[in-house]
Coordinates of C-alpha atoms and ligand atoms in Angstrom, one line a residue:
M1 CA -4.3 45.1 4.3
K2 CA -5.5 46.0 7.8
L3 CA -5.1 43.1 10.3
Q4 CA -7.7 42.7 13.0
F5 CA -7.3 40.6 16.1
G6 CA -10.2 40.1 18.5
I7 CA -9.0 39.5 22.1
I8 CA -10.8 36.9 24.0
G9 CA -10.2 34.6 27.0
P10 CA -11.5 33.6 30.4
A11 CA -12.4 36.3 32.9
Q12 CA -9.3 37.9 34.7
S13 CA -6.8 36.3 32.4
G14 CA -5.3 39.6 31.6
K15 CA -6.9 40.5 28.3
T16 CA -7.1 44.2 28.9
T17 CA -3.7 44.1 30.5
V18 CA -2.2 42.5 27.3
F19 CA -4.3 44.9 25.1
N20 CA -2.7 47.8 27.0
A21 CA 0.8 46.2 26.6
L22 CA 0.3 45.8 22.9
C23 CA -1.3 49.3 22.2
S24 CA 0.5 51.4 24.9
T25 CA -3.0 52.3 26.1
Q26 CA -4.3 52.7 29.7
A27 CA -7.7 51.0 29.5
S28 CA -8.9 50.0 33.1
V29 CA -7.9 46.6 34.1
G30 CA -9.6 44.3 36.7
D31 CA -13.0 45.3 35.3
Y32 CA -14.9 42.6 33.5
S33 CA -18.4 43.7 33.4
A34 CA -20.2 42.4 30.3
A35 CA -21.9 45.7 29.7
K36 CA -18.7 47.5 29.0
A37 CA -17.9 48.5 25.5
A38 CA -14.9 47.0 23.8
N39 CA -11.5 48.6 23.9
I40 CA -10.2 49.2 20.3
A41 CA -6.8 50.5 19.2
I42 CA -4.9 50.6 16.0
V43 CA -1.2 50.0 16.2
K44 CA 1.6 50.6 13.7
F45 CA 4.0 47.8 13.0
P46 CA 7.4 49.1 13.9
D47 CA 9.8 48.5 11.0
T48 CA 13.1 50.4 11.0
R49 CA 13.6 49.7 7.3
V50 CA 10.9 52.2 6.5
D51 CA 12.8 54.9 8.5
K52 CA 16.0 54.0 6.8
L53 CA 14.3 54.4 3.4
A54 CA 12.8 57.7 4.3
E55 CA 16.3 58.9 5.2
I56 CA 17.7 57.9 1.9
Y57 CA 14.9 59.3 -0.2
G58 CA 14.2 62.3 2.0
S59 CA 10.6 61.1 2.2
A60 CA 8.0 63.5 3.5
K61 CA 6.2 60.8 5.4
T62 CA 6.5 57.2 6.6
T63 CA 3.6 54.7 6.6
H64 CA 3.5 51.4 8.3
P65 CA 1.0 48.5 8.2
E66 CA -1.6 48.5 10.9
I67 CA -3.0 46.0 13.2
E68 CA -6.2 46.6 15.1
F69 CA -6.8 45.0 18.5
I70 CA -10.3 44.7 19.8
D71 CA -10.5 43.8 23.5
I72 CA -14.0 42.4 23.8
A73 CA -15.4 42.5 27.3
G74 CA -18.5 40.3 26.9
L75 CA -17.6 36.7 25.9
A76 CA -15.1 36.3 28.8
A77 CA -17.6 37.4 31.5
H78 CA -19.7 34.3 31.1
G79 CA -18.3 32.1 28.4
A80 CA -20.3 29.5 26.6
K81 CA -20.4 26.3 28.7
D82 CA -23.2 24.6 26.9
H83 CA -25.6 25.1 23.9
H84 CA -27.9 27.4 25.8
D85 CA -25.1 29.7 26.7
A86 CA -23.8 29.7 23.2
A87 CA -27.2 30.5 21.8
E88 CA -27.4 33.5 24.3
L89 CA -24.0 34.7 23.1
L90 CA -25.1 34.5 19.5
K91 CA -28.0 36.9 19.9
E92 CA -27.8 40.0 17.9
G93 CA -25.9 42.9 19.4
S94 CA -23.8 40.6 21.5
F95 CA -20.1 40.9 21.5
V96 CA -19.7 37.8 19.5
H97 CA -20.7 39.9 16.4
Q98 CA -17.7 42.1 17.0
L99 CA -15.6 39.1 17.3
R100 CA -16.8 37.7 14.1
M101 CA -15.7 40.7 12.2
A102 CA -12.1 40.2 13.3
Q103 CA -9.8 38.4 10.9
A104 CA -8.0 36.4 13.7
L105 CA -8.3 35.8 17.4
L106 CA -5.8 36.5 20.2
L107 CA -6.7 34.3 23.1
V108 CA -5.3 35.3 26.5
I109 CA -4.7 32.5 28.9
R110 CA -3.6 33.1 32.6
Y111 CA -0.3 31.8 33.7
F112 CA 0.5 34.2 36.7
D113 CA -0.1 33.3 40.3
D114 CA -1.9 35.9 42.4
D115 CA -4.1 34.8 45.4
N116 CA -5.9 38.1 45.2
I117 CA -7.2 37.5 41.7
A118 CA -9.7 34.6 41.5
H119 CA -9.5 32.2 38.6
P120 CA -12.9 31.1 37.4
K121 CA -11.8 27.5 37.5
G122 CA -10.1 27.8 40.9
S123 CA -6.6 27.0 39.8
I124 CA -3.8 27.9 37.3
D125 CA -3.7 25.5 34.5
P126 CA -2.9 26.9 31.0
A127 CA -3.2 23.6 29.2
R128 CA -6.7 23.0 30.6
D129 CA -7.7 26.7 29.8
I130 CA -6.6 26.3 26.2
I131 CA -8.6 23.2 25.8
D132 CA -11.6 24.9 27.3
M133 CA -11.3 27.9 25.1
E134 CA -11.2 25.7 22.1
S135 CA -14.4 23.9 23.3
E136 CA -16.1 27.2 23.7
L137 CA -15.3 28.3 20.2
I138 CA -16.4 24.9 18.9
I139 CA -19.7 25.0 20.7
I140 CA -20.5 28.5 19.5
D141 CA -19.9 27.4 15.8
L142 CA -21.8 24.1 16.3
V143 CA -24.9 26.1 17.5
Q144 CA -24.7 28.4 14.4
I145 CA -24.3 25.4 12.0
E146 CA -27.2 23.5 13.6
K147 CA -29.4 26.6 13.0
R148 CA -28.2 26.8 9.5
L149 CA -28.7 23.2 8.8
Q150 CA -32.4 23.5 10.0
A151 CA -32.9 26.3 7.6
L152 CA -31.3 24.6 4.7
N153 CA -33.3 21.4 5.2
H154 CA -36.5 23.4 5.2
L155 CA -35.3 25.3 2.1
I156 CA -34.4 22.2 0.2
K157 CA -37.8 20.7 0.9
V158 CA -39.4 23.7 -0.7
R159 CA -37.0 24.3 -3.4
P160 CA -34.2 21.9 -3.9
D161 CA -31.3 23.6 -5.8
D162 CA -27.6 22.6 -6.2
K163 CA -26.3 25.5 -4.2
S164 CA -28.3 24.7 -1.1
K165 CA -27.4 21.0 -1.5
A166 CA -23.7 21.9 -1.7
E167 CA -24.0 24.1 1.3
L168 CA -25.8 21.4 3.2
A169 CA -23.1 18.9 2.4
L170 CA -20.5 21.5 3.7
M171 CA -22.4 22.2 6.9
E172 CA -22.6 18.4 7.5
K173 CA -18.9 18.0 7.0
M174 CA -18.2 20.8 9.4
K175 CA -20.7 19.6 12.0
D176 CA -18.9 16.2 12.0
H177 CA -15.5 17.8 12.4
L178 CA -16.7 20.0 15.3
E179 CA -18.5 17.1 17.0
N180 CA -15.1 15.4 17.1
E181 CA -14.0 18.4 19.1
L182 CA -11.8 19.9 16.5
P183 CA -11.8 23.5 15.4
L184 CA -12.7 24.4 11.9
R185 CA -9.3 26.1 11.3
E186 CA -8.0 22.5 11.0
L187 CA -10.3 21.5 8.3
D188 CA -9.3 21.5 4.6
F189 CA -11.7 23.2 2.3
T190 CA -12.0 23.3 -1.5
R191 CA -12.2 26.6 -3.4
E192 CA -15.9 26.2 -3.9
E193 CA -16.4 25.5 -0.1
R194 CA -14.5 28.6 0.8
L195 CA -16.8 30.6 -1.4
L196 CA -19.8 29.2 0.4
L197 CA -18.2 29.8 3.8
S198 CA -17.3 33.4 3.3
G199 CA -20.4 34.9 4.7
F200 CA -20.4 32.9 8.0
R201 CA -17.3 34.1 9.9
F202 CA -17.1 31.0 12.1
L203 CA -15.0 31.6 15.2
S204 CA -13.1 28.4 15.3
L205 CA -12.1 28.9 11.7
K206 CA -10.2 32.1 12.4
P207 CA -6.4 31.7 12.9
A208 CA -5.7 31.7 16.6
L209 CA -2.8 33.2 18.5
Y210 CA -2.7 32.1 22.1
V211 CA -1.0 34.4 24.5
L212 CA 0.1 32.9 27.8
N213 CA 0.1 35.7 30.2
I214 CA 3.0 34.7 32.4
S215 CA 4.1 36.1 35.7
E216 CA 7.3 38.1 36.2
D217 CA 9.3 35.1 37.5
R218 CA 8.6 33.1 34.5
I219 CA 9.9 35.6 31.9
G220 CA 13.2 33.9 31.8
D221 CA 11.5 30.7 30.8
S222 CA 9.3 32.1 28.2
I223 CA 10.9 30.3 25.2
Q224 CA 10.6 26.9 27.1
I225 CA 7.1 27.8 28.0
E226 CA 6.2 28.5 24.3
Q227 CA 7.8 25.2 23.2
K228 CA 5.9 23.3 26.0
Y229 CA 2.5 24.7 25.2
Q230 CA 2.6 25.2 21.4
R231 CA 0.9 22.2 19.9
Q232 CA 2.9 21.3 16.8
D233 CA 0.1 19.2 15.4
R234 CA -2.3 22.1 15.2
K235 CA -3.0 24.0 12.1
N236 CA -3.4 27.8 12.0
L237 CA -2.5 28.1 15.7
A238 CA 0.4 30.0 17.3
L239 CA 1.5 30.7 20.8
A240 CA 3.5 33.4 22.5
A241 CA 4.3 33.8 26.2
L242 CA 4.6 37.3 27.7
C243 CA 4.2 39.0 30.9
G244 CA 1.3 41.4 30.3
K245 CA 1.6 43.2 33.7
I246 CA 5.3 44.2 33.2
E247 CA 4.9 44.9 29.5
M248 CA 1.9 47.2 30.2
E249 CA 4.0 49.1 32.5
I250 CA 6.9 49.4 30.0
A251 CA 4.5 50.3 27.2
A252 CA 3.3 53.2 29.3
L253 CA 6.9 54.7 29.4
A254 CA 8.2 57.1 26.8
P255 CA 9.5 55.1 23.8
E256 CA 13.1 56.1 24.5
D257 CA 13.0 54.7 28.1
R258 CA 11.5 51.4 27.1
E259 CA 14.6 49.6 26.0
V260 CA 16.6 49.8 29.3
F261 CA 13.6 48.5 31.3
L262 CA 13.0 45.7 28.9
K263 CA 16.6 44.7 29.3
D264 CA 16.4 45.0 33.1
M265 CA 13.5 42.6 33.1
G266 CA 15.3 40.1 30.7
I267 CA 12.7 40.7 28.0
Q268 CA 14.3 40.1 24.5
Q269 CA 11.7 42.0 22.5
P270 CA 8.6 43.9 23.5
A271 CA 5.2 42.2 23.4
L272 CA 4.1 44.0 20.3
F273 CA 7.1 42.8 18.3
K274 CA 6.7 39.3 19.4
V275 CA 2.9 39.3 18.7
I276 CA 3.5 40.8 15.2
K277 CA 6.1 38.3 14.4
K278 CA 3.9 35.4 15.5
A279 CA 0.9 37.0 13.6
Y280 CA 2.9 37.1 10.5
E281 CA 3.8 33.5 10.7
L282 CA 0.3 32.6 11.6
L283 CA -1.4 34.5 8.8
G284 CA 1.4 33.8 6.2
L285 CA 2.3 37.4 5.7
I286 CA 5.5 39.0 4.4
T287 CA 6.5 42.7 4.0
F288 CA 7.6 44.6 0.9
L289 CA 8.6 48.2 0.7
T290 CA 8.2 51.2 -1.5
A291 CA 9.9 54.6 -1.3
S292 CA 9.8 58.0 -2.9
E293 CA 10.3 61.6 -2.0
N294 CA 6.6 61.6 -0.8
E295 CA 6.5 58.5 1.2
A296 CA 8.5 55.5 2.5
R297 CA 6.2 52.6 3.2
A298 CA 6.0 49.0 4.4
W299 CA 3.1 46.8 3.0
A300 CA 1.9 43.5 4.5
I301 CA 0.9 41.0 1.9
A302 CA 0.2 37.3 1.8
E303 CA 3.2 35.2 1.1
G304 CA 3.2 34.0 -2.5
Y305 CA 1.7 37.1 -3.9
T306 CA 2.8 38.0 -7.4
A307 CA 4.2 41.5 -8.2
Y308 CA 0.9 41.9 -10.0
E309 CA -1.2 41.1 -7.0
A310 CA 1.0 43.2 -4.7
A311 CA 0.6 46.2 -7.1
G312 CA -3.2 45.9 -6.5
E313 CA -2.7 46.5 -2.8
I314 CA -1.1 49.9 -3.6
H315 CA -3.5 51.1 -6.3
S316 CA -5.8 49.6 -8.9
D317 CA -4.3 51.8 -11.6
M318 CA -0.8 50.5 -10.8
Q319 CA -2.1 47.0 -11.3
R320 CA -4.1 47.7 -14.4
G321 CA -1.3 49.6 -16.1
F322 CA 1.5 47.2 -14.8
I323 CA 4.6 47.2 -17.0
K324 CA 7.5 46.2 -14.8
A325 CA 8.4 45.9 -11.1
E326 CA 11.9 47.3 -10.6
T327 CA 13.0 45.2 -7.6
I328 CA 16.0 45.0 -5.2
Q329 CA 16.3 43.5 -1.7
F330 CA 16.5 46.1 1.1
D331 CA 19.9 45.0 2.4
E332 CA 21.4 45.1 -1.1
L333 CA 19.9 48.6 -1.7
I334 CA 21.3 49.9 1.6
A335 CA 24.7 48.4 1.1
G336 CA 25.1 50.0 -2.3
G337 CA 24.1 53.5 -1.3
D338 CA 20.8 54.5 -2.9
W339 CA 18.6 53.6 -5.9
T340 CA 20.7 55.4 -8.5
D341 CA 23.8 53.7 -7.3
A342 CA 22.1 50.2 -7.3
R343 CA 21.0 50.9 -10.8
K344 CA 24.4 51.9 -12.0
A345 CA 25.8 48.8 -10.5
G346 CA 23.1 46.8 -12.4
K347 CA 21.5 45.5 -9.2
I348 CA 18.0 46.5 -9.9
R349 CA 16.0 43.6 -11.3
L350 CA 13.2 44.1 -13.8
E351 CA 10.5 41.7 -12.7
G352 CA 7.3 40.8 -14.6
K353 CA 3.7 40.3 -13.4
E354 CA 4.3 36.7 -12.3
Y355 CA 7.3 37.5 -10.1
I356 CA 6.7 36.2 -6.5
V357 CA 7.4 39.1 -4.1
Q358 CA 9.9 38.2 -1.4
E359 CA 10.2 39.5 2.2
G360 CA 12.2 42.7 2.2
D361 CA 11.9 43.5 -1.5
V362 CA 11.9 47.2 -2.3
I363 CA 9.8 47.7 -5.4
L364 CA 9.4 50.5 -7.8
Y365 CA 6.4 49.9 -10.1
R366 CA 6.6 51.1 -13.7
F367 CA 3.0 51.4 -15.1
N368 CA 0.9 53.5 -17.4
V369 CA -2.6 54.7 -17.0
Ligands
LIG1 N1 0.1 39.5 39.3 C1 -0.2 39.7 38.1 N2 -1.5 40.2 37.8 C2 -1.9 40.4 36.6 C3 -1.1 40.1 35.4 N3 -1.8 40.3 34.3 C4 -3.0 40.8 34.7 N4 -3.0 40.9 36.1 C5 -4.1 41.4 37.0 O1 -5.3 40.6 36.8 C6 -6.4 41.3 36.9 C7 -7.2 41.1 35.7 O2 -6.6 41.7 34.5 P1 -7.4 42.2 33.2 O3 -6.4 42.6 32.2 O4 -8.4 43.3 33.6 O5 -8.1 40.9 32.8 P2 -9.4 40.6 31.8 O6 -10.6 40.5 32.6 O7 -9.0 39.4 31.1 O8 -9.4 41.8 30.9 C8 -6.1 42.8 37.1 O9 -6.1 43.0 38.5 C9 -4.6 42.8 36.6 O10 -3.8 43.8 37.2 C10 0.2 39.5 35.7 O11 0.9 39.2 34.7 N5 0.6 39.3 37.0
LIG2 MG1 -10.9 43.2 30.5

């Protein structure tokens, strides 16, 4: 499973800075021309458990789950203030298309003071900017739904069929919701509705991770800031506070030098760790591990996956020929020595297809093909 986050936000909020902090890249900042191509980078999730397994097994290689960040230049440069703007943004070839392909959104909101950097709204107000961002997504989706409704109404006149009628009802339901200024990610859908929805890729339906780009002097208050701005009544929404500028500088250092600088700045965990942790919570993901002489590997899967479903992530043969999942918690495995020791001690569980995989499970699949 590859995770994709599309980065958006108001102009000069620090999107590219945060992108650099997360990806250890050096894309040019302070440049917000709409014509620029998106910055794209794939980052591995750091997970020391993989390295530990590789050590025990003498694995030839290690593999980590990956997360892709797409820093989209276009949307932020103008932003959809009304229906006309939104329609412009929807035009083919626009950056919105790139955004639609992402699985989730990372929305960067400015919370740093700097008189030399203009704020499009003239003042620093994260709560207002979050509301405005939400409205922008809602407007873009509304425009798309209105277009679809027109087409559907036309279609139903010509050839009324059940599928079109079901879709019409769904679009009406979403339109009502959006007109109440609520994002689609807060609406409940039936299984059938989800199927009808799958092709549309609505922006306000995507899980949203807000990043407050805080100034250096607010680093010490980042937890309080997160508590203040995280709306508990919101579904599929998370929020992290981090200082993009400092973290970008630290991310540019050699990995072994980073820790001491983070400590100096009073940063508990680097931006990437924080964002991945929040992303896991937001998307409902857990990690399980596999290891052999060939490869030690961490896998990101949806919470609640069965051993059978998790096998499918690895290989379809493994799923088809599933016999048993030999399972042990990582900590228990490490405490006991290695797999052979754990087996001798009777600590390896034999789990069946229906077993719900837990965070930190190390699994050895038994299967025949
Ligand atoms: N003082 C300060 N400036 C920042 C911070 N984050 C970004 N900037 C500056 O704000 C400007 C816009 O940043 P950029 O990442 O290009 O914003 P984008 O337009 O959203 O991609 C650049 O000059 C950055 O150096 C910060 O935390 N503090
Ligand atoms: Mg930028």
